[in-house]
Amino acid sequence: MSRQAKSPDEFENTFIDEQVAYLLPIFEALAPYKLNQRKKGVGDIPGWERLAAQEARILKATYPDEQPEAERQYNTALRQITSLKKALKLAAKTELKDPALVNPVITIATHFGNALSYLFSEYKERQNARYREKVTERRQKENRVQIDLTNSLKFAHRILTEVAEGKDPNWIDVSCSVALATGRRMGEIHCSATFEELAEYEIAFRGQLKGKDRKVKIGDKQIPLRKVTFCIPTLLSAELVCMGLNYLETKGKRLDRNEDAERVNLRWAKVLNLAVKDWDIFPEGERTYHKFRAAYLRACIVNDTSVDPYDFRDYAKQVLGDDDETTIDAYKRYEIKPGTLTKL
């Protein structure tokens, strides 16, 4: 089921790399100046306002949307804006030689990113509206999709068993196996997550990323969500799952838990999403690493007979660790095919 990883296995986003290489020195040159000078520019140094307008033109030219103006969403350009904002902040933290410039450059990058997003705001609103329409449409009974985990769970079990036996399976297969068995995100598996075996099919998970800055009250204390422990079910043996995560660590495929988890996407997202195309849970056009999360949730609902298969929002928040109701509603589109394995 695995694909041979390209060499190197860490794919690059060439467009983002080029834009960061161009913008970062300009932001660095602007850093010593006052706020309005950073915005408007100084002498031959353009300010972030002008740079954002210039970047918007580049994005539209590089990633055009051929639909009529009233229907344009610039989906690829919007994704690249998100990637660019993250990459600029990461570069400021890792590439600047003068530590005193890091915070000013991050501030400039933030203003630049906000201005760039504003220039695409009408397209983003249109994209969000269309997404909500699709979620509502796909949730209708006639549009539901049956998913079958049987082949993938058997393969994942074999891969993690190889880890337990001291063999050397492809790290990509191990990553996908852990994702399916736990429903955790790529950034969690390759950076922030810690697992602790609690029972045969239950682990304690820490390192929640989405909403990580939010605090929750536990006892008398407000605890950052990233440090909260979630007791979650697994679709494979908890022991095997924990071994799988440790294997990724030993293979150098996990970042330090204190690093920016966005680096995971920059380093491994493309190769992992390419590998997922061979996992036959979902229809071919819908196979992404993140969809393991949907398969995991739907399987957990089947495995826990106390959960209503049509009213599971609270349960989903509990096992997924966040309250993104739009995403949870989107998962309602999928149904477990009768007879499929949901635990092994």
Short mmCIF file of C-alpha atoms in Angstrom, two decimals:
data_model
loop_
_atom_site.label_atom_id
_atom_site.label_comp_id
_atom_site.label_asym_id
_atom_site.label_seq_id
_atom_site.Cartn_x
_atom_site.Cartn_y
_atom_site.Cartn_z
CA MET A 1 0.00 0.00 0.00
CA SER A 2 2.95 2.32 0.53
CA ARG A 3 4.49 4.48 -2.17
CA GLN A 4 8.21 4.91 -2.50
CA ALA A 5 9.03 8.33 -1.10
CA LYS A 6 10.72 10.73 -3.44
CA SER A 7 14.22 11.81 -2.52
CA PRO A 8 14.32 13.95 -0.54
CA ASP A 9 11.11 12.94 1.18
CA GLU A 10 10.48 16.47 2.38
CA PHE A 11 8.72 18.23 -0.49
CA GLU A 12 9.03 21.97 -0.91
CA ASN A 13 6.56 24.67 -1.82
CA THR A 14 8.75 26.49 -4.33
CA PHE A 15 6.46 29.51 -4.68
CA ILE A 16 6.43 30.08 -0.92
CA ASP A 17 10.19 29.61 -0.67
CA GLU A 18 10.76 32.23 -3.36
CA GLN A 19 8.37 34.73 -1.80
CA VAL A 20 9.88 34.32 1.66
CA ALA A 21 13.37 34.78 0.22
CA TYR A 22 12.20 38.05 -1.38
CA LEU A 23 10.08 39.44 1.47
CA LEU A 24 12.09 38.57 4.56
CA PRO A 25 15.07 40.86 3.79
CA ILE A 26 12.66 43.73 3.11
CA PHE A 27 10.86 43.15 6.40
CA GLU A 28 14.25 43.03 8.10
CA ALA A 29 15.21 46.36 6.52
CA LEU A 30 11.91 47.90 7.70
CA ALA A 31 12.24 46.62 11.27
CA PRO A 32 14.22 49.58 12.73
CA TYR A 33 11.65 52.14 11.54
CA LYS A 34 8.46 53.49 13.11
CA LEU A 35 5.08 51.84 12.56
CA ASN A 36 3.84 54.20 9.85
CA GLN A 37 7.16 54.02 8.03
CA ARG A 38 6.95 50.23 8.04
CA LYS A 39 3.51 50.54 6.49
CA LYS A 40 4.27 53.18 3.85
CA GLY A 41 7.92 52.42 3.22
CA VAL A 42 11.15 54.37 3.56
CA GLY A 43 13.06 55.65 0.53
CA ASP A 44 13.52 52.75 -1.86
CA ILE A 45 12.24 50.23 0.69
CA PRO A 46 8.56 49.44 0.04
CA GLY A 47 6.24 49.22 3.04
CA TRP A 48 4.12 46.22 3.92
CA GLU A 49 0.99 47.87 2.50
CA ARG A 50 2.48 48.14 -0.98
CA LEU A 51 4.06 44.70 -0.69
CA ALA A 52 0.68 43.16 0.14
CA ALA A 53 -0.91 44.75 -2.94
CA GLN A 54 1.99 43.52 -5.05
CA GLU A 55 1.69 40.02 -3.59
CA ALA A 56 -2.04 39.95 -4.35
CA ARG A 57 -1.32 40.65 -8.02
CA ILE A 58 1.34 37.94 -8.11
CA LEU A 59 -0.99 35.38 -6.54
CA LYS A 60 -3.83 36.14 -8.94
CA ALA A 61 -1.48 35.86 -11.90
CA THR A 62 0.19 32.68 -10.65
CA TYR A 63 -3.00 30.94 -9.52
CA PRO A 64 -5.78 32.38 -11.70
CA ASP A 65 -9.46 31.56 -11.25
CA GLU A 66 -11.09 31.23 -14.66
CA GLN A 67 -14.65 31.52 -13.37
CA PRO A 68 -16.71 34.68 -13.92
CA GLU A 69 -15.70 37.47 -11.54
CA ALA A 70 -18.84 37.10 -9.44
CA GLU A 71 -18.04 33.42 -8.81
CA ARG A 72 -14.29 33.52 -8.30
CA GLN A 73 -12.85 32.05 -5.11
CA TYR A 74 -9.10 31.78 -5.86
CA ASN A 75 -8.90 28.60 -3.80
CA THR A 76 -5.25 27.85 -4.52
CA ALA A 77 -4.21 31.45 -3.94
CA LEU A 78 -6.00 31.45 -0.58
CA ARG A 79 -4.19 28.29 0.46
CA GLN A 80 -0.89 29.86 -0.53
CA ILE A 81 -1.69 32.98 1.49
CA THR A 82 -2.10 30.81 4.57
CA SER A 83 1.15 29.00 3.81
CA LEU A 84 3.00 32.25 3.15
CA LYS A 85 1.92 33.84 6.42
CA LYS A 86 3.05 30.79 8.37
CA ALA A 87 6.32 30.49 6.46
CA LEU A 88 7.21 34.15 6.99
CA LYS A 89 6.76 33.91 10.75
CA LEU A 90 8.70 30.67 10.88
CA ALA A 91 11.53 32.18 8.82
CA ALA A 92 11.65 35.19 11.14
CA LYS A 93 12.18 32.85 14.08
CA THR A 94 14.76 30.61 12.41
CA GLU A 95 16.65 32.62 9.78
CA LEU A 96 17.29 36.07 11.24
CA LYS A 97 20.78 36.45 12.67
CA ASP A 98 19.89 39.31 15.02
CA PRO A 99 17.50 38.11 17.76
CA ALA A 100 16.43 41.71 18.40
CA LEU A 101 14.81 41.82 14.96
CA VAL A 102 12.65 38.72 15.37
CA ASN A 103 9.64 40.35 17.06
CA PRO A 104 9.61 43.47 14.83
CA VAL A 105 9.81 41.32 11.70
CA ILE A 106 7.01 39.07 12.95
CA THR A 107 4.92 42.19 13.58
CA ILE A 108 5.55 43.41 10.02
CA ALA A 109 4.76 39.94 8.65
CA THR A 110 1.49 39.95 10.61
CA HIS A 111 0.45 43.35 9.21
CA PHE A 112 1.45 42.22 5.72
CA GLY A 113 -0.51 38.98 6.09
CA ASN A 114 -3.62 40.73 7.40
CA ALA A 115 -3.52 43.21 4.53
CA LEU A 116 -3.08 40.42 1.99
CA SER A 117 -5.98 38.46 3.48
CA TYR A 118 -8.14 41.59 3.38
CA LEU A 119 -7.47 41.97 -0.33
CA PHE A 120 -8.83 38.44 -0.81
CA SER A 121 -11.62 38.74 1.78
CA GLU A 122 -14.48 38.73 -0.73
CA TYR A 123 -13.16 35.51 -2.24
CA LYS A 124 -12.74 33.95 1.20
CA GLU A 125 -16.31 34.84 2.15
CA ARG A 126 -17.52 33.31 -1.11
CA GLN A 127 -15.44 30.21 -0.45
CA ASN A 128 -16.84 29.83 3.07
CA ALA A 129 -20.40 30.26 1.86
CA ARG A 130 -19.88 27.63 -0.82
CA TYR A 131 -18.31 25.26 1.71
CA ARG A 132 -21.30 25.58 4.04
CA GLU A 133 -23.61 24.87 1.12
CA LYS A 134 -21.62 21.77 0.23
CA VAL A 135 -21.65 20.51 3.82
CA THR A 136 -25.42 20.90 4.00
CA GLU A 137 -25.87 19.27 0.61
CA ARG A 138 -23.54 16.35 1.30
CA ARG A 139 -25.18 15.60 4.64
CA GLN A 140 -28.44 14.79 2.91
CA LYS A 141 -29.24 11.09 2.99
CA GLU A 142 -29.03 10.66 -0.78
CA ASN A 143 -25.50 12.11 -0.81
CA ARG A 144 -23.98 10.05 1.97
CA VAL A 145 -20.88 7.98 1.21
CA GLN A 146 -20.20 4.54 2.63
CA ILE A 147 -16.63 3.97 3.81
CA ASP A 148 -14.88 0.66 4.42
CA LEU A 149 -11.94 0.48 6.84
CA THR A 150 -11.30 -3.26 6.50
CA ASN A 151 -8.28 -3.27 4.18
CA SER A 152 -6.70 -0.22 5.77
CA LEU A 153 -7.08 -1.44 9.35
CA LYS A 154 -5.57 -4.81 8.42
CA PHE A 155 -2.66 -3.07 6.70
CA ALA A 156 -2.16 -0.65 9.60
CA HIS A 157 -2.20 -3.55 12.06
CA ARG A 158 0.46 -5.37 10.04
CA ILE A 159 2.66 -2.27 9.83
CA LEU A 160 2.50 -1.54 13.56
CA THR A 161 3.06 -5.22 14.34
CA GLU A 162 6.26 -5.00 12.29
CA VAL A 163 7.30 -2.08 14.48
CA ALA A 164 6.62 -4.15 17.61
CA GLU A 165 8.67 -7.03 16.17
CA GLY A 166 11.68 -4.77 15.62
CA LYS A 167 11.38 -4.65 11.84
CA ASP A 168 11.86 -1.52 9.74
CA PRO A 169 8.63 -0.55 7.93
CA ASN A 170 8.27 2.61 5.88
CA TRP A 171 7.81 5.57 8.25
CA ILE A 172 5.09 6.91 5.95
CA ASP A 173 3.03 3.76 6.47
CA VAL A 174 3.58 4.02 10.22
CA SER A 175 2.40 7.63 10.24
CA CYS A 176 -0.77 6.79 8.31
CA SER A 177 -1.43 3.79 10.55
CA VAL A 178 -1.18 5.88 13.72
CA ALA A 179 -3.39 8.58 12.18
CA LEU A 180 -6.11 6.07 11.31
CA ALA A 181 -5.95 4.34 14.69
CA THR A 182 -6.09 7.56 16.74
CA GLY A 183 -7.68 10.24 14.56
CA ARG A 184 -4.90 12.68 15.42
CA ARG A 185 -3.75 15.40 13.04
CA MET A 186 -0.51 15.32 11.09
CA GLY A 187 0.98 18.10 13.21
CA GLU A 188 0.11 16.23 16.38
CA ILE A 189 1.55 12.90 15.26
CA HIS A 190 4.75 14.46 13.94
CA CYS A 191 5.27 17.10 16.61
CA SER A 192 3.06 17.82 19.60
CA ALA A 193 1.44 14.53 20.62
CA THR A 194 2.29 12.31 23.54
CA PHE A 195 0.53 8.96 24.00
CA GLU A 196 0.20 6.88 27.13
CA GLU A 197 -1.44 3.46 27.16
CA LEU A 198 -4.45 3.32 29.49
CA ALA A 199 -6.27 0.17 28.40
CA GLU A 200 -6.23 -2.28 25.51
CA TYR A 201 -7.95 0.20 23.20
CA GLU A 202 -7.54 3.50 25.04
CA ILE A 203 -4.74 6.05 25.34
CA ALA A 204 -4.12 9.33 27.13
CA PHE A 205 -3.36 11.97 24.50
CA ARG A 206 -1.75 15.35 25.09
CA GLY A 207 -0.69 17.90 22.51
CA GLN A 208 -3.99 19.07 21.01
CA LEU A 209 -3.21 21.64 18.32
CA LYS A 210 -6.44 23.19 17.10
CA GLY A 211 -7.48 25.82 19.62
CA LYS A 212 -4.20 25.20 21.45
CA ASP A 213 -4.12 28.76 22.81
CA ARG A 214 -7.54 28.32 24.40
CA LYS A 215 -7.57 27.50 28.11
CA VAL A 216 -9.97 25.15 29.85
CA LYS A 217 -10.80 25.03 33.52
CA ILE A 218 -9.67 21.89 35.30
CA GLY A 219 -10.31 22.08 39.01
CA ASP A 220 -9.25 25.54 40.11
CA LYS A 221 -6.77 26.07 37.28
CA GLN A 222 -6.96 27.33 33.71
CA ILE A 223 -4.93 24.89 31.61
CA PRO A 224 -3.80 25.55 28.01
CA LEU A 225 -5.62 23.12 25.73
CA ARG A 226 -2.32 21.80 24.41
CA LYS A 227 -1.49 20.51 27.90
CA VAL A 228 -4.89 18.96 28.60
CA THR A 229 -5.09 15.17 28.71
CA PHE A 230 -7.75 13.53 26.53
CA CYS A 231 -8.64 9.88 27.09
CA ILE A 232 -9.43 8.64 23.60
CA PRO A 233 -10.32 5.25 22.08
CA THR A 234 -8.08 3.59 19.50
CA LEU A 235 -8.98 1.38 16.56
CA LEU A 236 -5.85 -0.75 17.03
CA SER A 237 -4.11 -1.95 20.17
CA ALA A 238 -3.05 0.99 22.32
CA GLU A 239 0.32 -0.70 22.82
CA LEU A 240 0.92 -0.86 19.07
CA VAL A 241 -0.17 2.75 18.60
CA CYS A 242 2.27 3.98 21.26
CA MET A 243 5.05 1.95 19.67
CA GLY A 244 4.21 3.51 16.31
CA LEU A 245 4.58 7.03 17.67
CA ASN A 246 7.89 6.12 19.31
CA TYR A 247 9.09 4.61 16.02
CA LEU A 248 8.52 7.91 14.22
CA GLU A 249 10.58 9.58 16.94
CA THR A 250 13.49 7.19 16.51
CA LYS A 251 13.40 7.67 12.73
CA GLY A 252 13.71 11.44 13.06
CA LYS A 253 10.20 12.01 11.72
CA ARG A 254 8.96 14.00 14.71
CA LEU A 255 9.86 17.55 15.59
CA ASP A 256 10.59 18.67 19.11
CA ARG A 257 7.28 19.21 20.89
CA ASN A 258 8.18 22.85 21.55
CA GLU A 259 8.72 23.61 17.86
CA ASP A 260 6.15 25.24 15.61
CA ALA A 261 3.97 22.38 14.36
CA GLU A 262 3.43 24.23 11.08
CA ARG A 263 6.87 22.98 10.08
CA VAL A 264 5.32 19.52 9.81
CA ASN A 265 3.17 20.67 6.90
CA LEU A 266 6.11 22.32 5.20
CA ARG A 267 8.26 19.20 5.50
CA TRP A 268 5.95 16.21 5.16
CA ALA A 269 2.40 17.14 4.12
CA LYS A 270 2.86 16.51 0.40
CA VAL A 271 4.55 13.13 0.71
CA LEU A 272 2.02 11.92 3.28
CA ASN A 273 -1.01 13.11 1.33
CA LEU A 274 0.41 11.40 -1.74
CA ALA A 275 0.77 8.13 0.16
CA VAL A 276 -2.82 8.29 1.42
CA LYS A 277 -4.07 7.92 -2.16
CA ASP A 278 -3.41 4.18 -1.79
CA TRP A 279 -5.56 3.81 1.35
CA ASP A 280 -8.95 2.74 0.04
CA ILE A 281 -11.25 3.90 2.84
CA PHE A 282 -12.72 6.80 0.86
CA PRO A 283 -13.51 7.33 -2.83
CA GLU A 284 -10.35 8.12 -4.81
CA GLY A 285 -10.98 11.85 -5.05
CA GLU A 286 -11.41 12.26 -1.30
CA ARG A 287 -8.31 10.58 0.11
CA THR A 288 -6.28 12.94 2.27
CA TYR A 289 -4.38 12.48 5.52
CA HIS A 290 -6.94 14.58 7.36
CA LYS A 291 -9.74 12.23 6.25
CA PHE A 292 -8.28 9.55 8.55
CA ARG A 293 -9.84 11.71 11.26
CA ALA A 294 -13.30 11.27 9.75
CA ALA A 295 -12.84 7.51 9.36
CA TYR A 296 -11.63 7.26 12.96
CA LEU A 297 -14.61 9.18 14.32
CA ARG A 298 -17.18 7.17 12.38
CA ALA A 299 -15.55 3.90 13.48
CA CYS A 300 -15.48 5.03 17.12
CA ILE A 301 -19.19 5.80 16.94
CA VAL A 302 -19.87 2.26 15.70
CA ASN A 303 -17.63 0.79 18.41
CA ASP A 304 -19.40 2.69 21.20
CA THR A 305 -23.01 1.54 21.20
CA SER A 306 -23.99 4.30 23.64
CA VAL A 307 -23.45 6.95 20.94
CA ASP A 308 -26.30 8.00 18.66
CA PRO A 309 -24.96 7.60 15.08
CA TYR A 310 -26.99 10.63 13.95
CA ASP A 311 -26.49 12.91 16.96
CA PHE A 312 -22.85 12.63 17.94
CA ARG A 313 -21.61 16.21 18.14
CA ASP A 314 -20.80 16.09 21.86
CA TYR A 315 -19.10 12.72 21.52
CA ALA A 316 -17.07 13.99 18.55
CA LYS A 317 -15.86 16.97 20.58
CA GLN A 318 -14.77 14.56 23.28
CA VAL A 319 -12.75 12.14 21.13
CA LEU A 320 -11.45 14.66 18.58
CA GLY A 321 -10.50 17.19 21.23
CA ASP A 322 -12.00 20.29 19.63
CA ASP A 323 -15.38 21.86 18.97
CA ASP A 324 -15.18 22.63 15.25
CA GLU A 325 -18.85 22.00 14.57
CA THR A 326 -18.57 22.72 10.84
CA THR A 327 -16.02 19.95 10.40
CA ILE A 328 -17.97 17.58 12.63
CA ASP A 329 -21.08 18.23 10.55
CA ALA A 330 -19.08 17.51 7.41
CA TYR A 331 -18.18 14.08 8.80
CA LYS A 332 -21.90 13.23 8.93
CA ARG A 333 -21.66 12.62 5.22
CA TYR A 334 -19.81 9.36 5.82
CA GLU A 335 -21.34 6.09 6.94
CA ILE A 336 -19.59 2.88 7.88
CA LYS A 337 -20.31 0.18 5.32
CA PRO A 338 -22.11 -2.77 6.93
CA GLY A 339 -19.66 -5.54 7.76
CA THR A 340 -16.51 -3.41 7.71
CA LEU A 341 -13.92 -3.75 10.45
CA THR A 342 -13.94 -0.85 12.90
CA LYS A 343 -11.44 -2.23 15.42
CA LEU A 344 -8.70 -4.82 15.19
#
